[in-house]
Amino acid sequence: LISLGVGSSDLSDSGNLNSVFGGLMMAALTNVFTTVLPSLLPFPEERPVFLREYSTSHYSVFAYFLSKLAVEITITGAQVLLSCMLTYLMIDFSQPFGTYFLSIYLLAMCSTALGMMV
């Protein structure tokens, strides 16, 4: 609610431009943290199962992380789509929705993939 409707203001004023930039950064950081943290929580629970199946050569580490990433792609997409629809309408950005969604989605996927690698 802090950045409600700042996207429709005149961007030639530096104060308005800072408000739009602040709203964009808040939306981006919110999506980054809300997508990376749930992807990290299952690893301690799944560790014993993974080690047992890895030791019997059911699959490799690469295959495990690739399958986890494939699942995270769809979950992250749904989370970011919902969040982007709400923030895009609330802030009233002037850029097209597809550009906004794609930039936030790619940022969220990079943070999720990096979080899974750590």
Coordinates of C-alpha atoms in Angstrom, one line a residue:
L1 CA 0.0 0.0 0.0
I2 CA 3.0 2.3 0.3
S3 CA 3.4 2.5 -3.5
L4 CA -0.3 2.6 -4.3
G5 CA -0.9 4.3 -7.7
V6 CA 2.6 5.8 -8.1
G7 CA 3.1 4.3 -11.6
S8 CA 0.5 6.7 -13.1
S9 CA 2.3 9.8 -11.9
D10 CA 4.6 12.0 -14.1
L11 CA 8.0 10.4 -14.3
S12 CA 9.8 13.6 -15.3
D13 CA 9.7 14.6 -11.6
S14 CA 12.6 12.9 -9.7
G15 CA 10.4 12.3 -6.6
N16 CA 7.9 10.3 -8.7
L17 CA 10.6 8.4 -10.4
N18 CA 12.1 7.4 -7.1
S19 CA 8.7 6.3 -5.9
V20 CA 8.2 4.1 -9.0
F21 CA 11.7 2.6 -8.6
G22 CA 11.1 2.0 -4.9
G23 CA 7.8 0.1 -5.7
L24 CA 9.6 -1.9 -8.3
M25 CA 12.4 -2.9 -5.9
M26 CA 10.0 -3.8 -3.2
A27 CA 8.0 -6.0 -5.6
A28 CA 11.2 -7.7 -6.9
L29 CA 12.7 -8.3 -3.4
T30 CA 9.4 -9.6 -2.1
N31 CA 9.2 -12.1 -5.0
V32 CA 12.9 -13.2 -4.6
F33 CA 12.5 -14.0 -0.9
T34 CA 9.1 -15.6 -1.0
T35 CA 10.2 -18.0 -3.8
V36 CA 13.7 -19.0 -2.5
L37 CA 12.8 -19.8 1.1
P38 CA 10.1 -22.5 0.4
S39 CA 12.5 -24.2 -2.1
L40 CA 15.1 -24.6 0.7
L41 CA 12.9 -26.1 3.4
P42 CA 12.4 -29.6 2.0
F43 CA 16.1 -30.5 1.7
P44 CA 16.7 -31.5 5.3
E45 CA 13.6 -33.7 5.2
E46 CA 14.5 -35.3 1.9
R47 CA 18.2 -35.9 2.7
P48 CA 17.9 -39.4 4.1
V49 CA 15.8 -40.6 1.2
F50 CA 18.2 -39.0 -1.3
L51 CA 21.3 -40.5 0.3
R52 CA 19.7 -44.0 0.4
E53 CA 18.6 -43.8 -3.3
Y54 CA 21.9 -42.2 -4.4
S55 CA 23.9 -45.0 -2.7
T56 CA 21.9 -47.6 -4.6
S57 CA 22.6 -45.8 -7.9
H58 CA 18.9 -45.0 -8.6
Y59 CA 19.8 -41.5 -9.9
S60 CA 22.7 -39.0 -9.9
V61 CA 22.9 -35.7 -8.1
F62 CA 22.4 -33.8 -11.4
A63 CA 19.2 -35.7 -12.1
Y64 CA 17.9 -35.0 -8.6
F65 CA 18.5 -31.3 -8.8
L66 CA 17.2 -31.1 -12.4
S67 CA 13.9 -32.7 -11.3
K68 CA 13.7 -30.4 -8.3
L69 CA 14.3 -27.4 -10.5
A70 CA 11.6 -28.5 -13.0
V71 CA 9.1 -28.6 -10.2
E72 CA 10.2 -25.2 -8.9
I73 CA 9.8 -23.7 -12.3
T74 CA 6.1 -24.2 -12.2
I75 CA 5.6 -23.4 -8.6
T76 CA 7.6 -20.2 -8.9
G77 CA 5.7 -19.2 -12.0
A78 CA 2.4 -19.5 -10.2
Q79 CA 3.6 -17.5 -7.2
V80 CA 5.2 -14.8 -9.3
L81 CA 2.1 -14.5 -11.6
L82 CA -0.2 -14.0 -8.7
S83 CA 2.1 -11.5 -7.0
C84 CA 2.8 -9.6 -10.3
M85 CA -0.9 -9.3 -11.1
L86 CA -1.6 -7.8 -7.7
T87 CA 1.4 -5.4 -7.6
Y88 CA 1.0 -4.4 -11.3
L89 CA -2.6 -3.3 -10.7
M90 CA -1.9 -1.7 -7.3
I91 CA 1.2 0.3 -8.4
D92 CA -0.3 1.0 -11.9
F93 CA 3.0 0.6 -13.9
S94 CA 3.2 2.1 -17.3
Q95 CA 5.2 -0.7 -18.8
P96 CA 3.5 -3.8 -20.4
F97 CA 2.5 -6.5 -18.0
G98 CA 4.5 -9.2 -19.9
T99 CA 7.8 -7.2 -19.5
Y100 CA 7.1 -6.8 -15.8
F101 CA 6.2 -10.4 -15.2
L102 CA 9.1 -11.8 -17.2
S103 CA 11.7 -9.6 -15.4
I104 CA 10.4 -10.5 -11.9
Y105 CA 10.0 -14.2 -12.9
L106 CA 13.6 -14.5 -14.2
L107 CA 14.9 -12.8 -11.1
A108 CA 12.9 -15.2 -8.9
M109 CA 14.1 -18.2 -10.8
C110 CA 17.7 -17.1 -10.6
S111 CA 17.4 -16.7 -6.8
T112 CA 15.6 -20.1 -6.5
A113 CA 18.3 -21.9 -8.6
L114 CA 21.1 -20.2 -6.6
G115 CA 19.4 -21.1 -3.4
M116 CA 19.1 -24.8 -4.4
M117 CA 22.8 -24.9 -5.4
V118 CA 23.9 -23.7 -2.0

